[in-house]
Amino acid sequence: MSFSTLSARPLILGITGASGLIYAVRALKFLLEADYTIELVASKAVYMVWQAEQETRMPPEPMQQEQFWRQQAGVDHAGKLTCHPWSDVGATIASGSFRTLGMLILPCSMSTVAKLAGGLSSDLLERAADVQLKEGRKLVIVPRETPFSLIHLRNLTTLAEAGARIVPAIPAWYHKPQTIEDLVDFVIARALDQLDIDCVPLTRWEGH
């Protein structure tokens, strides 16, 4: 299958209320610049996190959200971006008949992890993730929490057993990072590796 065919099939990007929205912004930047089609859904808590972390208000309307996320990512026109309200459980991404490359949730809160592990779908993000699991598609979860409690670990284990890939937001240093963005981009690259997507400039380990 060609790259153009793959990139035409949408990737769902789920963003929860965990701290670390820079992960979502940087991932969106690289994906749009690589001309991917992105179906984005941000949970209700994301509105509060934007205000707390950046003193920025995320607009509620989908078209305004698209402009907002493109502005944050610094990508005006490349790729295709569709934003969905968190409450719209009738959206395309809520159905298994809507074919995707899979779904990436970053950052992922422990509340979302718990709901997914319990099979609960109280909003569109959770429903879309549940669909990926039931359809046997790729679901990549980037939890942003520390330390993990035993409950967190058990929930993450349940999701791993159900087929999800767990990529904690843990950076590396062998690529000699110089900025916060270098550390963030390493995590994003490793998460996208699980989806067979290689669009993040990264110095990969080549041995001694």
Short mmCIF file of N, CA and C in Angstrom, two decimals, residues 17-154:
data_model
loop_
_atom_site.label_atom_id
_atom_site.label_comp_id
_atom_site.label_asym_id
_atom_site.label_seq_id
_atom_site.Cartn_x
_atom_site.Cartn_y
_atom_site.Cartn_z
N GLY A 17 -7.50 15.41 29.34
CA GLY A 17 -7.15 16.47 30.27
C GLY A 17 -5.91 16.25 31.09
N ALA A 18 -5.07 15.30 30.72
CA ALA A 18 -3.79 15.13 31.42
C ALA A 18 -2.89 16.32 31.13
N SER A 19 -2.00 16.63 32.05
CA SER A 19 -1.05 17.71 31.83
C SER A 19 -0.09 17.32 30.70
N GLY A 20 0.33 18.32 29.92
CA GLY A 20 1.27 18.05 28.85
C GLY A 20 0.68 18.20 27.47
N LEU A 21 -0.09 19.26 27.23
CA LEU A 21 -0.71 19.46 25.92
C LEU A 21 0.32 19.70 24.82
N ILE A 22 1.55 20.01 25.20
CA ILE A 22 2.60 20.18 24.20
C ILE A 22 2.79 18.91 23.38
N TYR A 23 2.53 17.75 23.99
CA TYR A 23 2.64 16.49 23.25
C TYR A 23 1.64 16.46 22.10
N ALA A 24 0.41 16.87 22.37
CA ALA A 24 -0.63 16.86 21.35
C ALA A 24 -0.32 17.88 20.25
N VAL A 25 0.11 19.05 20.65
CA VAL A 25 0.39 20.11 19.68
C VAL A 25 1.53 19.71 18.75
N ARG A 26 2.61 19.16 19.31
CA ARG A 26 3.75 18.77 18.49
C ARG A 26 3.41 17.58 17.57
N ALA A 27 2.64 16.63 18.09
CA ALA A 27 2.23 15.49 17.26
C ALA A 27 1.38 15.97 16.09
N LEU A 28 0.44 16.87 16.36
CA LEU A 28 -0.41 17.40 15.30
C LEU A 28 0.41 18.14 14.26
N LYS A 29 1.40 18.88 14.70
CA LYS A 29 2.28 19.60 13.78
C LYS A 29 2.95 18.65 12.79
N PHE A 30 3.56 17.59 13.30
CA PHE A 30 4.29 16.67 12.43
C PHE A 30 3.34 15.90 11.51
N LEU A 31 2.19 15.51 12.02
CA LEU A 31 1.24 14.75 11.21
C LEU A 31 0.65 15.58 10.08
N LEU A 32 0.29 16.83 10.38
CA LEU A 32 -0.26 17.69 9.33
C LEU A 32 0.80 18.03 8.30
N GLU A 33 2.01 18.31 8.76
CA GLU A 33 3.09 18.62 7.82
C GLU A 33 3.39 17.45 6.90
N ALA A 34 3.13 16.22 7.39
CA ALA A 34 3.32 15.03 6.56
C ALA A 34 2.08 14.70 5.74
N ASP A 35 1.10 15.60 5.75
CA ASP A 35 -0.11 15.50 4.93
C ASP A 35 -1.05 14.38 5.35
N TYR A 36 -1.09 14.07 6.63
CA TYR A 36 -2.05 13.08 7.13
C TYR A 36 -3.42 13.72 7.32
N THR A 37 -4.43 12.88 7.29
CA THR A 37 -5.79 13.29 7.59
C THR A 37 -6.06 12.97 9.05
N ILE A 38 -6.40 13.97 9.83
CA ILE A 38 -6.54 13.82 11.28
C ILE A 38 -7.98 14.10 11.71
N GLU A 39 -8.53 13.17 12.46
CA GLU A 39 -9.82 13.36 13.11
C GLU A 39 -9.52 13.60 14.58
N LEU A 40 -9.73 14.82 15.04
CA LEU A 40 -9.31 15.20 16.39
C LEU A 40 -10.52 15.32 17.32
N VAL A 41 -10.38 14.73 18.50
CA VAL A 41 -11.39 14.91 19.53
C VAL A 41 -10.70 15.17 20.86
N ALA A 42 -11.06 16.29 21.47
CA ALA A 42 -10.51 16.68 22.76
C ALA A 42 -11.58 16.49 23.82
N SER A 43 -11.20 15.93 24.95
CA SER A 43 -12.17 15.69 26.01
C SER A 43 -12.59 17.00 26.66
N LYS A 44 -13.63 16.94 27.45
CA LYS A 44 -14.16 18.13 28.11
C LYS A 44 -13.12 18.78 29.00
N ALA A 45 -12.29 17.97 29.64
CA ALA A 45 -11.30 18.50 30.58
C ALA A 45 -10.20 19.29 29.89
N VAL A 46 -10.01 19.10 28.58
CA VAL A 46 -8.95 19.80 27.86
C VAL A 46 -9.17 21.31 27.91
N TYR A 47 -10.42 21.74 27.91
CA TYR A 47 -10.71 23.17 27.98
C TYR A 47 -10.08 23.77 29.24
N MET A 48 -10.21 23.07 30.37
CA MET A 48 -9.67 23.57 31.63
C MET A 48 -8.15 23.51 31.65
N VAL A 49 -7.58 22.46 31.03
CA VAL A 49 -6.12 22.33 31.03
C VAL A 49 -5.47 23.42 30.20
N TRP A 50 -6.07 23.76 29.06
CA TRP A 50 -5.52 24.86 28.25
C TRP A 50 -5.49 26.14 29.07
N GLN A 51 -6.56 26.38 29.81
CA GLN A 51 -6.63 27.59 30.62
C GLN A 51 -5.56 27.56 31.72
N ALA A 52 -5.38 26.40 32.34
CA ALA A 52 -4.43 26.28 33.44
C ALA A 52 -2.98 26.33 32.98
N GLU A 53 -2.67 25.65 31.86
CA GLU A 53 -1.28 25.55 31.42
C GLU A 53 -0.84 26.73 30.56
N GLN A 54 -1.74 27.25 29.74
CA GLN A 54 -1.35 28.28 28.79
C GLN A 54 -2.14 29.58 28.92
N GLU A 55 -3.11 29.60 29.85
CA GLU A 55 -4.01 30.75 29.98
C GLU A 55 -4.63 31.09 28.63
N THR A 56 -5.04 30.02 27.94
CA THR A 56 -5.62 30.14 26.61
C THR A 56 -6.97 29.46 26.59
N ARG A 57 -7.93 30.06 25.92
CA ARG A 57 -9.27 29.49 25.83
C ARG A 57 -9.41 28.71 24.53
N MET A 58 -9.75 27.43 24.63
CA MET A 58 -10.03 26.62 23.45
C MET A 58 -11.48 26.82 23.05
N PRO A 59 -11.76 27.22 21.82
CA PRO A 59 -13.15 27.46 21.41
C PRO A 59 -13.94 26.16 21.34
N PRO A 60 -15.25 26.21 21.56
CA PRO A 60 -16.06 24.99 21.56
C PRO A 60 -16.52 24.53 20.18
N GLU A 61 -16.64 25.45 19.22
CA GLU A 61 -17.17 25.10 17.91
C GLU A 61 -16.10 24.40 17.06
N PRO A 62 -16.48 23.32 16.34
CA PRO A 62 -15.52 22.54 15.56
C PRO A 62 -14.68 23.35 14.57
N MET A 63 -15.31 24.25 13.80
CA MET A 63 -14.55 25.03 12.82
C MET A 63 -13.56 25.96 13.52
N GLN A 64 -13.98 26.54 14.63
CA GLN A 64 -13.07 27.40 15.39
C GLN A 64 -11.96 26.58 16.03
N GLN A 65 -12.29 25.37 16.45
CA GLN A 65 -11.27 24.48 17.02
C GLN A 65 -10.21 24.14 15.98
N GLU A 66 -10.64 23.91 14.73
CA GLU A 66 -9.66 23.58 13.69
C GLU A 66 -8.67 24.72 13.54
N GLN A 67 -9.16 25.95 13.49
CA GLN A 67 -8.27 27.11 13.39
C GLN A 67 -7.37 27.21 14.62
N PHE A 68 -7.95 26.94 15.78
CA PHE A 68 -7.20 27.00 17.03
C PHE A 68 -6.04 26.01 17.04
N TRP A 69 -6.33 24.74 16.70
CA TRP A 69 -5.29 23.72 16.75
C TRP A 69 -4.23 23.95 15.68
N ARG A 70 -4.66 24.41 14.50
CA ARG A 70 -3.67 24.72 13.47
C ARG A 70 -2.77 25.88 13.91
N GLN A 71 -3.36 26.85 14.57
CA GLN A 71 -2.56 27.97 15.07
C GLN A 71 -1.57 27.49 16.11
N GLN A 72 -2.02 26.64 17.02
CA GLN A 72 -1.12 26.13 18.05
C GLN A 72 0.02 25.31 17.45
N ALA A 73 -0.31 24.52 16.42
CA ALA A 73 0.69 23.66 15.78
C ALA A 73 1.55 24.42 14.79
N GLY A 74 1.12 25.59 14.38
CA GLY A 74 1.88 26.37 13.41
C GLY A 74 1.82 25.82 12.01
N VAL A 75 0.69 25.18 11.67
CA VAL A 75 0.51 24.60 10.33
C VAL A 75 -0.81 25.13 9.77
N ASP A 76 -0.72 26.02 8.80
CA ASP A 76 -1.91 26.71 8.30
C ASP A 76 -2.75 25.87 7.35
N HIS A 77 -2.12 25.14 6.43
CA HIS A 77 -2.88 24.53 5.36
C HIS A 77 -2.58 23.05 5.11
N ALA A 78 -1.43 22.57 5.49
CA ALA A 78 -1.05 21.19 5.16
C ALA A 78 -1.95 20.19 5.87
N GLY A 79 -2.06 19.00 5.27
CA GLY A 79 -2.86 17.94 5.85
C GLY A 79 -4.34 18.29 5.86
N LYS A 80 -5.11 17.43 6.50
CA LYS A 80 -6.55 17.67 6.64
C LYS A 80 -6.91 17.45 8.10
N LEU A 81 -7.61 18.40 8.67
CA LEU A 81 -7.96 18.34 10.09
C LEU A 81 -9.46 18.54 10.27
N THR A 82 -10.09 17.58 10.96
CA THR A 82 -11.49 17.69 11.33
C THR A 82 -11.59 17.56 12.84
N CYS A 83 -12.25 18.51 13.48
CA CYS A 83 -12.41 18.48 14.93
C CYS A 83 -13.84 18.09 15.30
N HIS A 84 -13.96 17.27 16.32
CA HIS A 84 -15.27 16.79 16.76
C HIS A 84 -15.52 17.23 18.21
N PRO A 85 -16.74 17.67 18.52
CA PRO A 85 -17.09 17.96 19.91
C PRO A 85 -17.03 16.69 20.75
N TRP A 86 -16.58 16.83 21.98
CA TRP A 86 -16.44 15.66 22.86
C TRP A 86 -17.77 14.95 23.10
N SER A 87 -18.87 15.68 22.98
CA SER A 87 -20.19 15.11 23.28
C SER A 87 -20.88 14.47 22.08
N ASP A 88 -20.28 14.59 20.89
CA ASP A 88 -20.95 14.11 19.67
C ASP A 88 -20.70 12.62 19.46
N VAL A 89 -21.43 11.79 20.20
CA VAL A 89 -21.23 10.34 20.11
C VAL A 89 -21.80 9.75 18.82
N GLY A 90 -22.40 10.60 17.98
CA GLY A 90 -22.88 10.14 16.68
C GLY A 90 -21.94 10.49 15.55
N ALA A 91 -20.73 10.96 15.87
CA ALA A 91 -19.75 11.33 14.85
C ALA A 91 -19.24 10.11 14.10
N THR A 92 -18.61 10.34 12.98
CA THR A 92 -18.10 9.24 12.15
C THR A 92 -17.17 8.31 12.92
N ILE A 93 -16.31 8.88 13.75
CA ILE A 93 -15.29 8.07 14.45
C ILE A 93 -15.89 7.20 15.55
N ALA A 94 -17.20 7.34 15.79
CA ALA A 94 -17.87 6.51 16.79
C ALA A 94 -18.32 5.18 16.22
N SER A 95 -18.11 5.00 14.90
CA SER A 95 -18.59 3.78 14.25
C SER A 95 -17.43 2.92 13.75
N GLY A 96 -17.57 1.62 13.90
CA GLY A 96 -16.57 0.70 13.39
C GLY A 96 -16.53 0.64 11.88
N SER A 97 -17.57 1.10 11.21
CA SER A 97 -17.60 1.09 9.75
C SER A 97 -16.76 2.22 9.16
N PHE A 98 -16.35 3.16 10.00
CA PHE A 98 -15.50 4.26 9.55
C PHE A 98 -14.05 3.81 9.67
N ARG A 99 -13.41 3.57 8.54
CA ARG A 99 -12.07 2.98 8.54
C ARG A 99 -11.00 4.02 8.87
N THR A 100 -10.04 3.61 9.68
CA THR A 100 -8.99 4.51 10.14
C THR A 100 -7.64 3.81 10.15
N LEU A 101 -6.60 4.60 10.35
CA LEU A 101 -5.26 4.05 10.58
C LEU A 101 -5.12 3.56 12.01
N GLY A 102 -6.05 3.99 12.86
CA GLY A 102 -5.98 3.68 14.28
C GLY A 102 -6.20 4.96 15.06
N MET A 103 -5.81 4.93 16.32
CA MET A 103 -6.04 6.09 17.20
C MET A 103 -4.86 6.27 18.13
N LEU A 104 -4.50 7.51 18.33
CA LEU A 104 -3.45 7.89 19.26
C LEU A 104 -4.06 8.79 20.32
N ILE A 105 -3.88 8.44 21.59
CA ILE A 105 -4.38 9.28 22.68
C ILE A 105 -3.19 9.82 23.44
N LEU A 106 -2.97 11.13 23.32
CA LEU A 106 -1.88 11.76 24.04
C LEU A 106 -2.16 13.23 24.27
N PRO A 107 -1.88 13.72 25.48
CA PRO A 107 -1.59 12.87 26.64
C PRO A 107 -2.86 12.16 27.10
N CYS A 108 -2.69 11.05 27.78
CA CYS A 108 -3.85 10.26 28.23
C CYS A 108 -3.92 10.28 29.76
N SER A 109 -5.05 10.72 30.27
CA SER A 109 -5.24 10.79 31.72
C SER A 109 -5.55 9.41 32.29
N MET A 110 -5.33 9.27 33.57
CA MET A 110 -5.65 8.01 34.23
C MET A 110 -7.15 7.79 34.33
N SER A 111 -7.92 8.86 34.32
CA SER A 111 -9.38 8.74 34.29
C SER A 111 -9.82 8.08 32.98
N THR A 112 -9.24 8.53 31.87
CA THR A 112 -9.57 7.94 30.57
C THR A 112 -9.11 6.49 30.51
N VAL A 113 -7.91 6.22 31.01
CA VAL A 113 -7.40 4.85 31.04
C VAL A 113 -8.37 3.95 31.81
N ALA A 114 -8.85 4.42 32.95
CA ALA A 114 -9.75 3.61 33.77
C ALA A 114 -11.06 3.33 33.04
N LYS A 115 -11.60 4.34 32.39
CA LYS A 115 -12.86 4.14 31.67
C LYS A 115 -12.69 3.18 30.50
N LEU A 116 -11.60 3.31 29.76
CA LEU A 116 -11.35 2.41 28.64
C LEU A 116 -11.16 0.98 29.13
N ALA A 117 -10.44 0.82 30.23
CA ALA A 117 -10.20 -0.51 30.78
C ALA A 117 -11.50 -1.15 31.26
N GLY A 118 -12.45 -0.31 31.67
CA GLY A 118 -13.74 -0.82 32.13
C GLY A 118 -14.79 -0.93 31.03
N GLY A 119 -14.40 -0.58 29.80
CA GLY A 119 -15.34 -0.66 28.68
C GLY A 119 -16.40 0.42 28.69
N LEU A 120 -16.12 1.55 29.35
CA LEU A 120 -17.08 2.64 29.44
C LEU A 120 -16.85 3.65 28.32
N SER A 121 -17.93 4.16 27.76
CA SER A 121 -17.85 5.15 26.69
C SER A 121 -18.79 6.30 27.00
N SER A 122 -18.34 7.22 27.85
CA SER A 122 -19.20 8.32 28.26
C SER A 122 -19.08 9.54 27.37
N ASP A 123 -18.10 9.54 26.45
CA ASP A 123 -17.99 10.64 25.49
C ASP A 123 -17.41 10.10 24.18
N LEU A 124 -17.24 10.99 23.20
CA LEU A 124 -16.80 10.55 21.88
C LEU A 124 -15.39 9.98 21.89
N LEU A 125 -14.49 10.58 22.66
CA LEU A 125 -13.12 10.09 22.71
C LEU A 125 -13.09 8.64 23.20
N GLU A 126 -13.81 8.38 24.27
CA GLU A 126 -13.82 7.02 24.83
C GLU A 126 -14.49 6.04 23.88
N ARG A 127 -15.56 6.47 23.22
CA ARG A 127 -16.24 5.60 22.26
C ARG A 127 -15.32 5.28 21.08
N ALA A 128 -14.62 6.30 20.57
CA ALA A 128 -13.72 6.07 19.44
C ALA A 128 -12.62 5.09 19.80
N ALA A 129 -12.08 5.20 21.02
CA ALA A 129 -11.04 4.27 21.47
C ALA A 129 -11.60 2.86 21.62
N ASP A 130 -12.79 2.76 22.16
CA ASP A 130 -13.44 1.46 22.33
C ASP A 130 -13.64 0.79 20.98
N VAL A 131 -13.98 1.59 19.97
CA VAL A 131 -14.18 1.06 18.61
C VAL A 131 -12.87 0.49 18.07
N GLN A 132 -11.76 1.17 18.31
CA GLN A 132 -10.48 0.65 17.82
C GLN A 132 -10.18 -0.72 18.42
N LEU A 133 -10.48 -0.88 19.70
CA LEU A 133 -10.22 -2.16 20.36
C LEU A 133 -11.13 -3.24 19.82
N LYS A 134 -12.41 -2.95 19.68
CA LYS A 134 -13.35 -4.00 19.23
C LYS A 134 -13.13 -4.38 17.77
N GLU A 135 -12.60 -3.43 16.98
CA GLU A 135 -12.33 -3.72 15.57
C GLU A 135 -10.94 -4.30 15.35
N GLY A 136 -10.16 -4.41 16.41
CA GLY A 136 -8.81 -4.94 16.28
C GLY A 136 -7.86 -3.98 15.60
N ARG A 137 -8.14 -2.70 15.69
CA ARG A 137 -7.27 -1.69 15.09
C ARG A 137 -6.25 -1.19 16.12
N LYS A 138 -5.33 -0.40 15.65
CA LYS A 138 -4.26 0.08 16.52
C LYS A 138 -4.76 1.19 17.43
N LEU A 139 -4.50 1.02 18.71
CA LEU A 139 -4.79 2.04 19.71
C LEU A 139 -3.52 2.27 20.51
N VAL A 140 -3.00 3.48 20.46
CA VAL A 140 -1.76 3.82 21.14
C VAL A 140 -2.08 4.83 22.24
N ILE A 141 -1.71 4.50 23.44
CA ILE A 141 -2.02 5.32 24.60
C ILE A 141 -0.72 5.85 25.20
N VAL A 142 -0.66 7.17 25.39
CA VAL A 142 0.52 7.80 25.99
C VAL A 142 0.10 8.38 27.34
N PRO A 143 0.22 7.57 28.41
CA PRO A 143 -0.18 8.06 29.74
C PRO A 143 0.79 9.10 30.26
N ARG A 144 0.25 10.13 30.89
CA ARG A 144 1.08 11.20 31.45
C ARG A 144 0.71 11.33 32.92
N GLU A 145 1.36 10.52 33.73
CA GLU A 145 1.11 10.50 35.16
C GLU A 145 2.34 9.95 35.86
N THR A 146 2.58 10.39 37.08
CA THR A 146 3.66 9.82 37.88
C THR A 146 3.46 10.18 39.34
N PRO A 147 3.67 9.25 40.25
CA PRO A 147 3.92 7.83 39.99
C PRO A 147 2.62 7.12 39.63
N PHE A 148 2.75 5.90 39.11
CA PHE A 148 1.58 5.07 38.85
C PHE A 148 1.18 4.35 40.12
N SER A 149 -0.11 4.39 40.42
CA SER A 149 -0.61 3.57 41.53
C SER A 149 -0.84 2.15 41.01
N LEU A 150 -1.10 1.23 41.92
CA LEU A 150 -1.40 -0.14 41.51
C LEU A 150 -2.65 -0.18 40.64
N ILE A 151 -3.61 0.65 40.94
CA ILE A 151 -4.83 0.73 40.12
C ILE A 151 -4.49 1.17 38.70
N HIS A 152 -3.64 2.19 38.57
CA HIS A 152 -3.21 2.65 37.25
C HIS A 152 -2.55 1.52 36.48
N LEU A 153 -1.64 0.83 37.13
CA LEU A 153 -0.89 -0.24 36.48
C LEU A 153 -1.81 -1.38 36.03
N ARG A 154 -2.77 -1.72 36.87
CA ARG A 154 -3.70 -2.78 36.50
C ARG A 154 -4.57 -2.36 35.32
#
